[in-house]
Amino acid sequence: AIDPQFHENREEVDEHEGHSVWGPVDEPEELGIHGTHVAVDFDICIADGACVEDCPVDVFEWIDTPGHPESEEKADPANEAQCIDCMLCVDVCPVDAIDVDAG
Ligand code: SF4
Ligand code: F3S
Ligand code: ZN
């Protein structure tokens, strides 16, 4: 599962579509965590898609990640600022790849 303390345990190494990327990153096999308020551990995500389908405010967008061992698509929290903290994505992800910091 995603480490809920990733802010402390990882370094912010990059930015992607306006959100942070938390390392380590070693493309294409290791992609890190995308997002801060809505965080998706790309190294855990298996592209199940439940988060993309169920988020009521369309926070997630698919991105291609060719060569990643778990899946060649990831749910990117492209619109994390729109999140309404319903926690649905956290509940539906079968591999616990998502952390939402509802404060
Ligand atoms: Fe979308 Fe709710 Fe998840 Fe926020 S907590 S990203 S609103 S499903
Ligand atoms: Fe990935 Fe979980 Fe969403 S596996 S696509 S983060 S439901
Ligand atoms: Zn991203």
PDB file of C-alpha atoms and ligand atoms in Angstrom:
ATOM      1  CA  ALA A   1       0.000   0.000   0.000  1.00  0.00           C
ATOM      2  CA  ILE A   2       0.986   3.633  -0.452  1.00  0.00           C
ATOM      3  CA  ASP A   3       2.957   5.062   2.466  1.00  0.00           C
ATOM      4  CA  PRO A   4       0.692   7.702   4.082  1.00  0.00           C
ATOM      5  CA  GLN A   5       3.834   9.395   5.457  1.00  0.00           C
ATOM      6  CA  PHE A   6       5.345   9.799   1.990  1.00  0.00           C
ATOM      7  CA  HIS A   7       5.681  13.582   2.476  1.00  0.00           C
ATOM      8  CA  GLU A   8       8.255  12.881   5.169  1.00  0.00           C
ATOM      9  CA  ASN A   9       9.778   9.674   3.845  1.00  0.00           C
ATOM     10  CA  ARG A  10      10.328  10.714   0.219  1.00  0.00           C
ATOM     11  CA  GLU A  11      11.890  13.620  -1.638  1.00  0.00           C
ATOM     12  CA  GLU A  12       9.993  15.799  -4.084  1.00  0.00           C
ATOM     13  CA  VAL A  13      11.998  15.160  -7.237  1.00  0.00           C
ATOM     14  CA  ASP A  14       9.904  16.517 -10.085  1.00  0.00           C
ATOM     15  CA  GLU A  15       6.693  18.179 -11.197  1.00  0.00           C
ATOM     16  CA  HIS A  16       4.097  16.775 -13.611  1.00  0.00           C
ATOM     17  CA  GLU A  17       1.004  18.583 -14.939  1.00  0.00           C
ATOM     18  CA  GLY A  18       1.091  21.004 -12.005  1.00  0.00           C
ATOM     19  CA  HIS A  19       1.521  18.422  -9.220  1.00  0.00           C
ATOM     20  CA  SER A  20       4.522  17.066  -7.364  1.00  0.00           C
ATOM     21  CA  VAL A  21       6.356  13.805  -8.042  1.00  0.00           C
ATOM     22  CA  TRP A  22       7.889  12.055  -5.016  1.00  0.00           C
ATOM     23  CA  GLY A  23      10.874   9.822  -5.715  1.00  0.00           C
ATOM     24  CA  PRO A  24      12.733   7.682  -6.149  1.00  0.00           C
ATOM     25  CA  VAL A  25      12.106   7.744  -9.897  1.00  0.00           C
ATOM     26  CA  ASP A  26      14.016   5.604 -12.384  1.00  0.00           C
ATOM     27  CA  GLU A  27      11.991   5.460 -15.606  1.00  0.00           C
ATOM     28  CA  PRO A  28      10.439   3.362 -16.940  1.00  0.00           C
ATOM     29  CA  GLU A  29      10.476   0.796 -14.100  1.00  0.00           C
ATOM     30  CA  GLU A  30      10.197   3.119 -11.100  1.00  0.00           C
ATOM     31  CA  LEU A  31       7.825   6.093 -11.266  1.00  0.00           C
ATOM     32  CA  GLY A  32       7.286   7.264  -7.684  1.00  0.00           C
ATOM     33  CA  ILE A  33       4.178   8.940  -6.229  1.00  0.00           C
ATOM     34  CA  HIS A  34       2.222  11.584  -8.173  1.00  0.00           C
ATOM     35  CA  GLY A  35       0.287  14.279  -6.312  1.00  0.00           C
ATOM     36  CA  THR A  36       0.178  15.669  -2.787  1.00  0.00           C
ATOM     37  CA  HIS A  37      -3.435  16.112  -1.656  1.00  0.00           C
ATOM     38  CA  VAL A  38      -4.508  13.202  -3.870  1.00  0.00           C
ATOM     39  CA  ALA A  39      -1.462  10.946  -4.121  1.00  0.00           C
ATOM     40  CA  VAL A  40      -1.179   7.882  -6.371  1.00  0.00           C
ATOM     41  CA  ASP A  41       1.733   5.481  -5.976  1.00  0.00           C
ATOM     42  CA  PHE A  42       2.441   4.695  -9.621  1.00  0.00           C
ATOM     43  CA  ASP A  43       4.645   1.763  -8.608  1.00  0.00           C
ATOM     44  CA  ILE A  44       1.625   0.080  -6.960  1.00  0.00           C
ATOM     45  CA  CYS A  45      -1.148   1.081  -9.428  1.00  0.00           C
ATOM     46  CA  ILE A  46      -2.218  -1.813 -11.673  1.00  0.00           C
ATOM     47  CA  ALA A  47      -4.530   0.350 -13.852  1.00  0.00           C
ATOM     48  CA  ASP A  48      -7.686  -1.118 -12.318  1.00  0.00           C
ATOM     49  CA  GLY A  49      -9.574   2.066 -13.240  1.00  0.00           C
ATOM     50  CA  ALA A  50     -12.090   2.155 -10.383  1.00  0.00           C
ATOM     51  CA  CYS A  51     -10.766   5.516  -9.207  1.00  0.00           C
ATOM     52  CA  VAL A  52     -11.074   7.009 -12.683  1.00  0.00           C
ATOM     53  CA  GLU A  53     -14.645   5.729 -13.064  1.00  0.00           C
ATOM     54  CA  ASP A  54     -15.896   6.561  -9.568  1.00  0.00           C
ATOM     55  CA  CYS A  55     -14.389   9.964  -8.726  1.00  0.00           C
ATOM     56  CA  PRO A  56     -17.383  12.360  -8.771  1.00  0.00           C
ATOM     57  CA  VAL A  57     -15.278  15.350  -9.817  1.00  0.00           C
ATOM     58  CA  ASP A  58     -12.942  13.674 -12.359  1.00  0.00           C
ATOM     59  CA  VAL A  59      -9.672  14.197 -10.530  1.00  0.00           C
ATOM     60  CA  PHE A  60      -7.920  11.387 -12.441  1.00  0.00           C
ATOM     61  CA  GLU A  61      -6.696  11.189 -16.017  1.00  0.00           C
ATOM     62  CA  TRP A  62      -5.041   8.177 -17.642  1.00  0.00           C
ATOM     63  CA  ILE A  63      -1.429   8.512 -18.657  1.00  0.00           C
ATOM     64  CA  ASP A  64       0.673   5.987 -20.566  1.00  0.00           C
ATOM     65  CA  THR A  65       3.602   4.436 -18.731  1.00  0.00           C
ATOM     66  CA  PRO A  66       5.112   1.956 -21.193  1.00  0.00           C
ATOM     67  CA  GLY A  67       7.617  -0.419 -19.663  1.00  0.00           C
ATOM     68  CA  HIS A  68       6.344  -0.248 -16.095  1.00  0.00           C
ATOM     69  CA  PRO A  69       6.208  -3.739 -14.546  1.00  0.00           C
ATOM     70  CA  GLU A  70       2.758  -3.331 -12.879  1.00  0.00           C
ATOM     71  CA  SER A  71       0.801  -1.659 -15.707  1.00  0.00           C
ATOM     72  CA  GLU A  72       1.360   0.453 -18.800  1.00  0.00           C
ATOM     73  CA  GLU A  73      -1.228   3.057 -17.784  1.00  0.00           C
ATOM     74  CA  LYS A  74      -1.601   4.985 -14.525  1.00  0.00           C
ATOM     75  CA  ALA A  75      -4.357   7.099 -12.963  1.00  0.00           C
ATOM     76  CA  ASP A  76      -2.748  10.524 -12.708  1.00  0.00           C
ATOM     77  CA  PRO A  77      -4.291  12.965 -10.149  1.00  0.00           C
ATOM     78  CA  ALA A  78      -4.267  15.692 -12.788  1.00  0.00           C
ATOM     79  CA  ASN A  79      -7.045  17.710 -11.139  1.00  0.00           C
ATOM     80  CA  GLU A  80      -6.223  17.134  -7.466  1.00  0.00           C
ATOM     81  CA  ALA A  81      -7.301  20.679  -6.554  1.00  0.00           C
ATOM     82  CA  GLN A  82     -10.909  19.727  -7.398  1.00  0.00           C
ATOM     83  CA  CYS A  83     -10.991  16.886  -4.832  1.00  0.00           C
ATOM     84  CA  ILE A  84     -13.925  17.045  -2.395  1.00  0.00           C
ATOM     85  CA  ASP A  85     -12.437  14.488   0.048  1.00  0.00           C
ATOM     86  CA  CYS A  86     -15.178  11.895  -0.453  1.00  0.00           C
ATOM     87  CA  MET A  87     -12.560   9.109  -0.058  1.00  0.00           C
ATOM     88  CA  LEU A  88     -14.253   6.921  -2.660  1.00  0.00           C
ATOM     89  CA  CYS A  89     -11.047   6.403  -4.637  1.00  0.00           C
ATOM     90  CA  VAL A  90      -9.199   5.300  -1.506  1.00  0.00           C
ATOM     91  CA  ASP A  91     -11.939   2.749  -0.774  1.00  0.00           C
ATOM     92  CA  VAL A  92     -12.257   1.313  -4.297  1.00  0.00           C
ATOM     93  CA  CYS A  93      -8.606   0.907  -5.278  1.00  0.00           C
ATOM     94  CA  PRO A  94      -7.906  -2.836  -5.023  1.00  0.00           C
ATOM     95  CA  VAL A  95      -4.203  -2.360  -4.303  1.00  0.00           C
ATOM     96  CA  ASP A  96      -4.394   0.672  -1.963  1.00  0.00           C
ATOM     97  CA  ALA A  97      -2.350   2.846  -4.286  1.00  0.00           C
ATOM     98  CA  ILE A  98      -4.135   6.111  -3.329  1.00  0.00           C
ATOM     99  CA  ASP A  99      -3.804   8.377  -0.297  1.00  0.00           C
ATOM    100  CA  VAL A 100      -6.078  11.400   0.154  1.00  0.00           C
ATOM    101  CA  ASP A 101      -4.981  13.795   2.877  1.00  0.00           C
ATOM    102  CA  ALA A 102      -8.359  15.027   4.120  1.00  0.00           C
ATOM    103  CA  GLY A 103      -6.649  16.913   6.972  1.00  0.00           C
TER     104      GLY A 103
HETATM  105 FE1  SF4 B   1     -12.175  12.042  -6.254  1.00  0.00          FE
HETATM  106 FE2  SF4 B   1     -13.255  11.618  -3.865  1.00  0.00          FE
HETATM  107 FE3  SF4 B   1     -10.875  10.563  -4.472  1.00  0.00          FE
HETATM  108 FE4  SF4 B   1     -11.101  13.190  -4.082  1.00  0.00          FE
HETATM  109  S1  SF4 B   1     -11.421  11.585  -2.534  1.00  0.00           S
HETATM  110  S2  SF4 B   1      -9.979  12.195  -5.744  1.00  0.00           S
HETATM  111  S3  SF4 B   1     -13.146  13.589  -4.920  1.00  0.00           S
HETATM  112  S4  SF4 B   1     -12.844  10.067  -5.439  1.00  0.00           S
HETATM  113 FE1  F3S B   2      -4.663   2.419 -10.208  1.00  0.00          FE
HETATM  114 FE2  F3S B   2      -6.049   1.873  -8.047  1.00  0.00          FE
HETATM  115 FE3  F3S B   2      -6.926   3.658  -9.702  1.00  0.00          FE
HETATM  116  S1  F3S B   2      -4.989   0.400  -9.337  1.00  0.00           S
HETATM  117  S2  F3S B   2      -6.200   2.996 -11.695  1.00  0.00           S
HETATM  118  S3  F3S B   2      -5.040   3.784  -8.525  1.00  0.00           S
HETATM  119  S4  F3S B   2      -8.148   2.178  -8.642  1.00  0.00           S
HETATM  120 ZN    ZN B   3       1.312  13.088 -12.600  1.00  0.00          ZN
END
